[in-house]
């Protein structure tokens, strides 16, 4: 049995390899598995998109396909950018532009009024066609200005109140421990181990 993680993102591959290491299962990227499918992420929820990605190739014996979908949900923006996080303000707009727009729309708001969360849904397609999902969040607030060099995407503007810093100011190890993706991945690992134990 092997795991194929349906992503082209090397950062995500590092995370899943680290978390799945103790299962002994080989973890391959799409590329390593020879898959070059163009996947249309046309779902309207994180769960829908994660399931679309995990199911793109179809169930195969000896392979568990795993995929995730994630994004930033800002309460004062009615949940935007949400599932459209990477496309917010246009696919080609840099994170300086995307973050600038969020800061502009939250001008005048303070504390809890700036509440936001990163969300992640992890989906797995098993050889028998069964689909399972795991969902987790990382709660925080939109900072007043960006800070930090770690992480990626919206991390420099995501303030973690209990740490007093943004998620771009904590180490990758610490972020894996508390992040939406780290938590959803660890839950998915348990789902996979339970599935394999029962086969
Ligand atoms: P996807 O899950 O690869 O479709 O990407 C979702 C988008 O959400 C990313 O491109 C980022 O804009 C944003 N995002 C998801 N997780 C994080 C995170 O941990 N830090 C910063 N931005 C994130």
mmCIF file of N, CA and C in Angstrom, residues 16-136:
data_model
loop_
_atom_site.group_PDB
_atom_site.id
_atom_site.type_symbol
_atom_site.label_atom_id
_atom_site.label_comp_id
_atom_site.label_asym_id
_atom_site.label_seq_id
_atom_site.Cartn_x
_atom_site.Cartn_y
_atom_site.Cartn_z
ATOM 1 N N UNK A 16 3.540 16.289 4.856
ATOM 2 C CA UNK A 16 2.877 14.959 4.914
ATOM 3 C C UNK A 16 3.922 13.855 5.093
ATOM 4 N N UNK A 17 5.105 14.015 4.485
ATOM 5 C CA UNK A 17 6.144 12.985 4.656
ATOM 6 C C UNK A 17 6.565 12.907 6.126
ATOM 7 N N UNK A 18 6.740 14.081 6.752
ATOM 8 C CA UNK A 18 7.158 14.099 8.157
ATOM 9 C C UNK A 18 6.094 13.444 9.032
ATOM 10 N N UNK A 19 4.832 13.778 8.800
ATOM 11 C CA UNK A 19 3.771 13.276 9.678
ATOM 12 C C UNK A 19 3.471 11.797 9.433
ATOM 13 N N UNK A 20 3.606 11.327 8.191
ATOM 14 C CA UNK A 20 3.289 9.924 7.865
ATOM 15 C C UNK A 20 4.492 8.985 8.061
ATOM 16 N N UNK A 21 5.676 9.555 8.360
ATOM 17 C CA UNK A 21 6.907 8.744 8.399
ATOM 18 C C UNK A 21 6.749 7.489 9.254
ATOM 19 N N UNK A 22 6.149 7.643 10.439
ATOM 20 C CA UNK A 22 6.090 6.495 11.356
ATOM 21 C C UNK A 22 5.055 5.439 10.954
ATOM 22 N N UNK A 23 4.319 5.658 9.869
ATOM 23 C CA UNK A 23 3.378 4.621 9.408
ATOM 24 C C UNK A 23 4.116 3.586 8.562
ATOM 25 N N UNK A 24 5.303 3.964 8.051
ATOM 26 C CA UNK A 24 6.052 3.051 7.188
ATOM 27 C C UNK A 24 5.517 3.010 5.763
ATOM 28 N N UNK A 25 4.434 3.749 5.482
ATOM 29 C CA UNK A 25 3.868 3.751 4.125
ATOM 30 C C UNK A 25 4.650 4.704 3.231
ATOM 31 N N UNK A 26 4.988 4.292 1.990
ATOM 32 C CA UNK A 26 5.624 5.241 1.079
ATOM 33 C C UNK A 26 4.649 6.369 0.739
ATOM 34 N N UNK A 27 5.163 7.608 0.687
ATOM 35 C CA UNK A 27 4.327 8.762 0.323
ATOM 36 C C UNK A 27 4.893 9.379 -0.951
ATOM 37 N N UNK A 28 4.098 9.332 -2.028
ATOM 38 C CA UNK A 28 4.550 9.862 -3.315
ATOM 39 C C UNK A 28 3.788 11.135 -3.666
ATOM 40 N N UNK A 29 4.463 12.053 -4.353
ATOM 41 C CA UNK A 29 3.759 13.222 -4.888
ATOM 42 C C UNK A 29 3.072 12.797 -6.189
ATOM 43 N N UNK A 30 2.185 13.656 -6.698
ATOM 44 C CA UNK A 30 1.533 13.386 -7.993
ATOM 45 C C UNK A 30 2.583 13.101 -9.055
ATOM 46 N N UNK A 31 3.607 13.967 -9.056
ATOM 47 C CA UNK A 31 4.662 13.857 -10.066
ATOM 48 C C UNK A 31 5.376 12.512 -9.954
ATOM 49 N N UNK A 32 5.737 12.146 -8.730
ATOM 50 C CA UNK A 32 6.433 10.871 -8.520
ATOM 51 C C UNK A 32 5.565 9.683 -8.939
ATOM 52 N N UNK A 33 4.229 9.869 -8.831
ATOM 53 C CA UNK A 33 3.321 8.789 -9.218
ATOM 54 C C UNK A 33 2.994 8.839 -10.708
ATOM 55 N N UNK A 34 3.569 9.831 -11.409
ATOM 56 C CA UNK A 34 3.351 9.929 -12.856
ATOM 57 C C UNK A 34 1.981 10.470 -13.235
ATOM 58 N N UNK A 35 1.382 11.249 -12.319
ATOM 59 C CA UNK A 35 0.042 11.804 -12.578
ATOM 60 C C UNK A 35 0.172 13.279 -12.966
ATOM 61 N N UNK A 36 -0.418 13.643 -14.087
ATOM 62 C CA UNK A 36 -0.301 15.051 -14.501
ATOM 63 C C UNK A 36 -1.680 15.671 -14.732
ATOM 64 N N UNK A 37 -2.704 15.112 -14.050
ATOM 65 C CA UNK A 37 -4.081 15.587 -14.248
ATOM 66 C C UNK A 37 -4.234 17.070 -13.925
ATOM 67 N N UNK A 38 -4.910 17.802 -14.803
ATOM 68 C CA UNK A 38 -5.318 19.187 -14.521
ATOM 69 C C UNK A 38 -6.627 19.078 -13.745
ATOM 70 N N UNK A 39 -6.623 19.504 -12.493
ATOM 71 C CA UNK A 39 -7.833 19.328 -11.692
ATOM 72 C C UNK A 39 -8.571 20.654 -11.556
ATOM 73 N N UNK A 40 -9.851 20.628 -11.905
ATOM 74 C CA UNK A 40 -10.675 21.820 -11.828
ATOM 75 C C UNK A 40 -11.266 21.914 -10.418
ATOM 76 N N UNK A 41 -10.717 22.828 -9.611
ATOM 77 C CA UNK A 41 -11.192 22.972 -8.229
ATOM 78 C C UNK A 41 -12.441 23.842 -8.227
ATOM 79 N N UNK A 42 -13.569 23.279 -8.678
ATOM 80 C CA UNK A 42 -14.757 24.114 -8.819
ATOM 81 C C UNK A 42 -15.760 23.936 -7.686
ATOM 82 N N UNK A 43 -15.323 23.353 -6.584
ATOM 83 C CA UNK A 43 -16.207 23.202 -5.430
ATOM 84 C C UNK A 43 -16.411 24.538 -4.723
ATOM 85 N N UNK A 44 -17.430 24.594 -3.865
ATOM 86 C CA UNK A 44 -17.690 25.838 -3.138
ATOM 87 C C UNK A 44 -17.341 25.711 -1.656
ATOM 88 N N UNK A 45 -16.865 24.524 -1.247
ATOM 89 C CA UNK A 45 -16.414 24.348 0.133
ATOM 90 C C UNK A 45 -15.036 23.670 0.104
ATOM 91 N N UNK A 46 -14.309 23.790 1.242
ATOM 92 C CA UNK A 46 -13.000 23.138 1.336
ATOM 93 C C UNK A 46 -13.169 21.631 1.150
ATOM 94 N N UNK A 47 -14.242 21.095 1.749
ATOM 95 C CA UNK A 47 -14.459 19.649 1.662
ATOM 96 C C UNK A 47 -14.672 19.220 0.214
ATOM 97 N N UNK A 48 -15.540 19.957 -0.494
ATOM 98 C CA UNK A 48 -15.802 19.597 -1.902
ATOM 99 C C UNK A 48 -14.510 19.587 -2.714
ATOM 100 N N UNK A 49 -13.707 20.633 -2.551
ATOM 101 C CA UNK A 49 -12.474 20.718 -3.338
ATOM 102 C C UNK A 49 -11.484 19.616 -2.967
ATOM 103 N N UNK A 50 -11.383 19.302 -1.683
ATOM 104 C CA UNK A 50 -10.455 18.251 -1.259
ATOM 105 C C UNK A 50 -10.888 16.904 -1.850
ATOM 106 N N UNK A 51 -12.201 16.644 -1.841
ATOM 107 C CA UNK A 51 -12.713 15.378 -2.388
ATOM 108 C C UNK A 51 -12.511 15.335 -3.904
ATOM 109 N N UNK A 52 -12.731 16.460 -4.581
ATOM 110 C CA UNK A 52 -12.499 16.525 -6.038
ATOM 111 C C UNK A 52 -11.049 16.134 -6.337
ATOM 112 N N UNK A 53 -10.111 16.716 -5.585
ATOM 113 C CA UNK A 53 -8.685 16.447 -5.840
ATOM 114 C C UNK A 53 -8.322 14.995 -5.531
ATOM 115 N N UNK A 54 -8.813 14.486 -4.387
ATOM 116 C CA UNK A 54 -8.456 13.105 -4.001
ATOM 117 C C UNK A 54 -9.054 12.083 -4.970
ATOM 118 N N UNK A 55 -10.179 12.443 -5.591
ATOM 119 C CA UNK A 55 -10.888 11.493 -6.460
ATOM 120 C C UNK A 55 -10.521 11.650 -7.931
ATOM 121 N N UNK A 56 -9.612 12.570 -8.247
ATOM 122 C CA UNK A 56 -9.359 12.942 -9.647
ATOM 123 C C UNK A 56 -8.978 11.762 -10.534
ATOM 124 N N UNK A 57 -8.207 10.831 -9.996
ATOM 125 C CA UNK A 57 -7.725 9.711 -10.812
ATOM 126 C C UNK A 57 -8.679 8.518 -10.738
ATOM 127 N N UNK A 58 -9.354 8.388 -9.625
ATOM 128 C CA UNK A 58 -10.221 7.223 -9.416
ATOM 129 C C UNK A 58 -9.520 6.190 -8.557
ATOM 130 N N UNK A 59 -10.311 5.392 -7.838
ATOM 131 C CA UNK A 59 -9.752 4.419 -6.900
ATOM 132 C C UNK A 59 -8.870 3.400 -7.615
ATOM 133 N N UNK A 60 -7.769 3.056 -6.950
ATOM 134 C CA UNK A 60 -6.841 2.055 -7.498
ATOM 135 C C UNK A 60 -6.401 1.117 -6.386
ATOM 136 N N UNK A 61 -6.198 -0.184 -6.709
ATOM 137 C CA UNK A 61 -5.726 -1.094 -5.666
ATOM 138 C C UNK A 61 -4.340 -0.654 -5.190
ATOM 139 N N UNK A 62 -4.044 -0.821 -3.941
ATOM 140 C CA UNK A 62 -2.723 -0.512 -3.370
ATOM 141 C C UNK A 62 -2.399 0.980 -3.300
ATOM 142 N N UNK A 63 -3.369 1.854 -3.564
ATOM 143 C CA UNK A 63 -3.081 3.286 -3.435
ATOM 144 C C UNK A 63 -4.166 3.983 -2.617
ATOM 145 N N UNK A 64 -3.718 4.810 -1.672
ATOM 146 C CA UNK A 64 -4.634 5.719 -0.987
ATOM 147 C C UNK A 64 -4.313 7.110 -1.508
ATOM 148 N N UNK A 65 -5.275 7.734 -2.178
ATOM 149 C CA UNK A 65 -5.072 9.091 -2.684
ATOM 150 C C UNK A 65 -5.489 10.078 -1.608
ATOM 151 N N UNK A 66 -4.595 11.011 -1.288
ATOM 152 C CA UNK A 66 -4.902 12.019 -0.278
ATOM 153 C C UNK A 66 -4.767 13.396 -0.917
ATOM 154 N N UNK A 67 -5.646 14.332 -0.546
ATOM 155 C CA UNK A 67 -5.553 15.706 -1.048
ATOM 156 C C UNK A 67 -6.064 16.640 0.026
ATOM 157 N N UNK A 68 -5.654 17.899 -0.041
ATOM 158 C CA UNK A 68 -6.188 18.850 0.916
ATOM 159 C C UNK A 68 -6.648 20.112 0.194
ATOM 160 N N UNK A 69 -7.516 20.840 0.861
ATOM 161 C CA UNK A 69 -7.864 22.168 0.379
ATOM 162 C C UNK A 69 -7.915 23.063 1.601
ATOM 163 N N UNK A 70 -7.360 24.255 1.466
ATOM 164 C CA UNK A 70 -7.265 25.112 2.635
ATOM 165 C C UNK A 70 -7.424 26.558 2.238
ATOM 166 N N UNK A 71 -7.564 27.413 3.239
ATOM 167 C CA UNK A 71 -7.681 28.835 2.958
ATOM 168 C C UNK A 71 -7.914 29.625 4.217
ATOM 169 N N UNK A 72 -7.978 30.937 4.032
ATOM 170 C CA UNK A 72 -8.157 31.873 5.139
ATOM 171 C C UNK A 72 -9.586 32.410 5.118
ATOM 172 N N UNK A 73 -10.259 32.327 6.268
ATOM 173 C CA UNK A 73 -11.626 32.826 6.393
ATOM 174 C C UNK A 73 -11.626 34.024 7.337
ATOM 175 N N UNK A 74 -12.036 35.183 6.830
ATOM 176 C CA UNK A 74 -12.056 36.403 7.653
ATOM 177 C C UNK A 74 -13.511 36.731 7.975
ATOM 178 N N UNK A 75 -13.863 36.718 9.276
ATOM 179 C CA UNK A 75 -15.266 36.884 9.670
ATOM 180 C C UNK A 75 -15.838 38.223 9.208
ATOM 181 N N UNK A 76 -15.070 39.312 9.376
ATOM 182 C CA UNK A 76 -15.576 40.641 9.017
ATOM 183 C C UNK A 76 -15.748 40.800 7.507
ATOM 184 N N UNK A 77 -15.257 39.839 6.747
ATOM 185 C CA UNK A 77 -15.428 39.874 5.290
ATOM 186 C C UNK A 77 -16.425 38.809 4.846
ATOM 187 N N UNK A 78 -17.289 38.385 5.774
ATOM 188 C CA UNK A 78 -18.301 37.389 5.431
ATOM 189 C C UNK A 78 -17.696 36.060 5.017
ATOM 190 N N UNK A 79 -16.510 35.762 5.518
ATOM 191 C CA UNK A 79 -15.874 34.473 5.216
ATOM 192 C C UNK A 79 -14.895 34.514 4.053
ATOM 193 N N UNK A 80 -14.802 35.657 3.388
ATOM 194 C CA UNK A 80 -13.814 35.780 2.302
ATOM 195 C C UNK A 80 -12.403 35.772 2.900
ATOM 196 N N UNK A 81 -11.362 35.449 2.145
ATOM 197 C CA UNK A 81 -11.400 34.892 0.788
ATOM 198 C C UNK A 81 -11.757 33.395 0.741
ATOM 199 N N UNK A 82 -11.704 32.680 1.882
ATOM 200 C CA UNK A 82 -12.196 31.302 1.946
ATOM 201 C C UNK A 82 -11.611 30.383 0.882
ATOM 202 N N UNK A 83 -12.504 29.642 0.194
ATOM 203 C CA UNK A 83 -12.009 28.684 -0.814
ATOM 204 C C UNK A 83 -11.320 29.382 -1.976
ATOM 205 N N UNK A 84 -11.498 30.705 -2.047
ATOM 206 C CA UNK A 84 -10.861 31.448 -3.149
ATOM 207 C C UNK A 84 -9.548 32.105 -2.713
ATOM 208 N N UNK A 85 -8.962 31.650 -1.587
ATOM 209 C CA UNK A 85 -7.782 32.310 -1.021
ATOM 210 C C UNK A 85 -6.651 32.503 -2.025
ATOM 211 N N UNK A 86 -6.352 31.465 -2.817
ATOM 212 C CA UNK A 86 -5.218 31.626 -3.738
ATOM 213 C C UNK A 86 -5.603 32.444 -4.964
ATOM 214 N N UNK A 87 -6.923 32.562 -5.231
ATOM 215 C CA UNK A 87 -7.380 33.330 -6.402
ATOM 216 C C UNK A 87 -7.849 34.736 -6.037
ATOM 217 N N UNK A 88 -7.835 35.069 -4.741
ATOM 218 C CA UNK A 88 -8.340 36.365 -4.260
ATOM 219 C C UNK A 88 -7.607 37.520 -4.941
ATOM 220 N N UNK A 89 -8.351 38.489 -5.459
ATOM 221 C CA UNK A 89 -7.796 39.657 -6.176
ATOM 222 C C UNK A 89 -7.099 39.234 -7.485
ATOM 223 N N UNK A 90 -7.402 38.034 -7.924
ATOM 224 C CA UNK A 90 -6.804 37.533 -9.172
ATOM 225 C C UNK A 90 -5.684 36.558 -8.895
ATOM 226 N N UNK A 91 -5.671 35.492 -9.697
ATOM 227 C CA UNK A 91 -4.680 34.412 -9.564
ATOM 228 C C UNK A 91 -3.243 34.956 -9.539
ATOM 229 N N UNK A 92 -3.000 35.982 -10.347
ATOM 230 C CA UNK A 92 -1.626 36.487 -10.503
ATOM 231 C C UNK A 92 -1.267 37.582 -9.505
ATOM 232 N N UNK A 93 -2.230 38.020 -8.704
ATOM 233 C CA UNK A 93 -1.939 39.072 -7.726
ATOM 234 C C UNK A 93 -1.033 38.505 -6.634
ATOM 235 N N UNK A 94 0.003 39.239 -6.274
ATOM 236 C CA UNK A 94 0.920 38.794 -5.226
ATOM 237 C C UNK A 94 0.264 38.892 -3.857
ATOM 238 N N UNK A 95 0.926 38.277 -2.844
ATOM 239 C CA UNK A 95 0.353 38.311 -1.502
ATOM 240 C C UNK A 95 0.406 39.705 -0.888
ATOM 241 N N UNK A 96 1.296 40.575 -1.398
ATOM 242 C CA UNK A 96 1.276 41.959 -0.931
ATOM 243 C C UNK A 96 -0.054 42.611 -1.307
ATOM 244 N N UNK A 97 -0.545 42.304 -2.502
ATOM 245 C CA UNK A 97 -1.824 42.868 -2.973
ATOM 246 C C UNK A 97 -3.000 42.243 -2.221
ATOM 247 N N UNK A 98 -2.996 40.920 -2.107
ATOM 248 C CA UNK A 98 -4.095 40.212 -1.432
ATOM 249 C C UNK A 98 -4.194 40.682 0.026
ATOM 250 N N UNK A 99 -3.048 40.720 0.705
ATOM 251 C CA UNK A 99 -3.027 41.116 2.118
ATOM 252 C C UNK A 99 -3.405 42.589 2.257
ATOM 253 N N UNK A 100 -2.928 43.406 1.331
ATOM 254 C CA UNK A 100 -3.257 44.843 1.351
ATOM 255 C C UNK A 100 -4.758 45.072 1.292
ATOM 256 N N UNK A 101 -5.439 44.301 0.479
ATOM 257 C CA UNK A 101 -6.898 44.436 0.351
ATOM 258 C C UNK A 101 -7.599 44.043 1.656
ATOM 259 N N UNK A 102 -7.125 42.966 2.295
ATOM 260 C CA UNK A 102 -7.733 42.544 3.563
ATOM 261 C C UNK A 102 -7.531 43.639 4.621
ATOM 262 N N UNK A 103 -6.310 44.172 4.707
ATOM 263 C CA UNK A 103 -6.035 45.225 5.698
ATOM 264 C C UNK A 103 -6.919 46.448 5.441
ATOM 265 N N UNK A 104 -7.114 46.772 4.171
ATOM 266 C CA UNK A 104 -7.943 47.927 3.815
ATOM 267 C C UNK A 104 -9.392 47.697 4.265
ATOM 268 N N UNK A 105 -9.897 46.504 4.021
ATOM 269 C CA UNK A 105 -11.303 46.227 4.349
ATOM 270 C C UNK A 105 -11.538 46.097 5.849
ATOM 271 N N UNK A 106 -10.476 45.871 6.613
ATOM 272 C CA UNK A 106 -10.639 45.762 8.065
ATOM 273 C C UNK A 106 -10.257 47.046 8.803
ATOM 274 N N UNK A 107 -9.964 48.096 8.054
ATOM 275 C CA UNK A 107 -9.583 49.362 8.681
ATOM 276 C C UNK A 107 -10.647 49.805 9.684
ATOM 277 N N UNK A 108 -10.212 50.233 10.874
ATOM 278 C CA UNK A 108 -11.150 50.715 11.892
ATOM 279 C C UNK A 108 -11.640 49.614 12.818
ATOM 280 N N UNK A 109 -11.406 48.362 12.469
ATOM 281 C CA UNK A 109 -11.836 47.244 13.330
ATOM 282 C C UNK A 109 -10.699 46.859 14.269
ATOM 283 N N UNK A 110 -11.077 46.448 15.498
ATOM 284 C CA UNK A 110 -10.052 46.099 16.488
ATOM 285 C C UNK A 110 -10.358 44.752 17.137
ATOM 286 N N UNK A 111 -9.318 44.143 17.714
ATOM 287 C CA UNK A 111 -9.447 42.916 18.523
ATOM 288 C C UNK A 111 -10.284 41.851 17.857
ATOM 289 N N UNK A 112 -11.301 41.385 18.612
ATOM 290 C CA UNK A 112 -12.147 40.275 18.148
ATOM 291 C C UNK A 112 -12.854 40.560 16.822
ATOM 292 N N UNK A 113 -13.031 41.865 16.523
ATOM 293 C CA UNK A 113 -13.668 42.213 15.238
ATOM 294 C C UNK A 113 -12.795 41.770 14.063
ATOM 295 N N UNK A 114 -11.529 41.465 14.361
ATOM 296 C CA UNK A 114 -10.597 41.050 13.302
ATOM 297 C C UNK A 114 -10.414 39.531 13.277
ATOM 298 N N UNK A 115 -11.352 38.795 13.889
ATOM 299 C CA UNK A 115 -11.184 37.340 13.995
ATOM 300 C C UNK A 115 -11.155 36.663 12.622
ATOM 301 N N UNK A 116 -10.332 35.628 12.541
ATOM 302 C CA UNK A 116 -10.135 34.902 11.283
ATOM 303 C C UNK A 116 -9.624 33.512 11.607
ATOM 304 N N UNK A 117 -9.657 32.627 10.618
ATOM 305 C CA UNK A 117 -9.075 31.304 10.836
ATOM 306 C C UNK A 117 -8.559 30.733 9.531
ATOM 307 N N UNK A 118 -7.521 29.931 9.662
ATOM 308 C CA UNK A 118 -7.118 29.097 8.543
ATOM 309 C C UNK A 118 -7.909 27.797 8.674
ATOM 310 N N UNK A 119 -8.442 27.313 7.568
ATOM 311 C CA UNK A 119 -9.190 26.060 7.572
ATOM 312 C C UNK A 119 -8.533 25.083 6.621
ATOM 313 N N UNK A 120 -8.624 23.811 6.952
ATOM 314 C CA UNK A 120 -8.076 22.783 6.052
ATOM 315 C C UNK A 120 -8.973 21.561 6.079
ATOM 316 N N UNK A 121 -9.325 21.081 4.908
ATOM 317 C CA UNK A 121 -9.993 19.786 4.810
ATOM 318 C C UNK A 121 -9.077 18.846 4.054
ATOM 319 N N UNK A 122 -8.859 17.685 4.641
ATOM 320 C CA UNK A 122 -8.027 16.642 4.066
ATOM 321 C C UNK A 122 -8.989 15.543 3.604
ATOM 322 N N UNK A 123 -8.803 15.040 2.404
ATOM 323 C CA UNK A 123 -9.679 13.959 1.928
ATOM 324 C C UNK A 123 -8.832 12.772 1.507
ATOM 325 N N UNK A 124 -9.357 11.574 1.677
ATOM 326 C CA UNK A 124 -8.664 10.365 1.225
ATOM 327 C C UNK A 124 -9.632 9.492 0.444
ATOM 328 N N UNK A 125 -9.145 8.967 -0.679
ATOM 329 C CA UNK A 125 -9.906 7.992 -1.466
ATOM 330 C C UNK A 125 -9.201 6.648 -1.318
ATOM 331 N N UNK A 126 -9.921 5.678 -0.764
ATOM 332 C CA UNK A 126 -9.331 4.363 -0.495
ATOM 333 C C UNK A 126 -9.554 3.413 -1.680
ATOM 334 N N UNK A 127 -8.784 2.299 -1.728
ATOM 335 C CA UNK A 127 -8.893 1.368 -2.863
ATOM 336 C C UNK A 127 -10.314 0.856 -3.111
ATOM 337 N N UNK A 128 -11.112 0.731 -2.054
ATOM 338 C CA UNK A 128 -12.485 0.228 -2.260
ATOM 339 C C UNK A 128 -13.468 1.341 -2.634
ATOM 340 N N UNK A 129 -12.950 2.550 -2.872
ATOM 341 C CA UNK A 129 -13.819 3.661 -3.302
ATOM 342 C C UNK A 129 -14.353 4.498 -2.158
ATOM 343 N N UNK A 130 -14.062 4.068 -0.923
ATOM 344 C CA UNK A 130 -14.541 4.840 0.230
ATOM 345 C C UNK A 130 -13.812 6.184 0.306
ATOM 346 N N UNK A 131 -14.548 7.266 0.621
ATOM 347 C CA UNK A 131 -13.949 8.587 0.778
ATOM 348 C C UNK A 131 -14.107 9.018 2.229
ATOM 349 N N UNK A 132 -13.007 9.460 2.837
ATOM 350 C CA UNK A 132 -13.079 9.958 4.215
ATOM 351 C C UNK A 132 -12.446 11.338 4.264
ATOM 352 N N UNK A 133 -12.926 12.179 5.163
ATOM 353 C CA UNK A 133 -12.353 13.528 5.275
ATOM 354 C C UNK A 133 -12.003 13.844 6.724
ATOM 355 N N UNK A 134 -11.073 14.771 6.889
ATOM 356 C CA UNK A 134 -10.699 15.280 8.219
ATOM 357 C C UNK A 134 -10.590 16.794 8.084
ATOM 358 N N UNK A 135 -11.088 17.520 9.085
ATOM 359 C CA UNK A 135 -11.152 18.979 8.998
ATOM 360 C C UNK A 135 -10.556 19.604 10.263
ATOM 361 N N UNK A 136 -9.790 20.661 10.099
ATOM 362 C CA UNK A 136 -9.257 21.350 11.280
ATOM 363 C C UNK A 136 -9.058 22.832 10.981
#
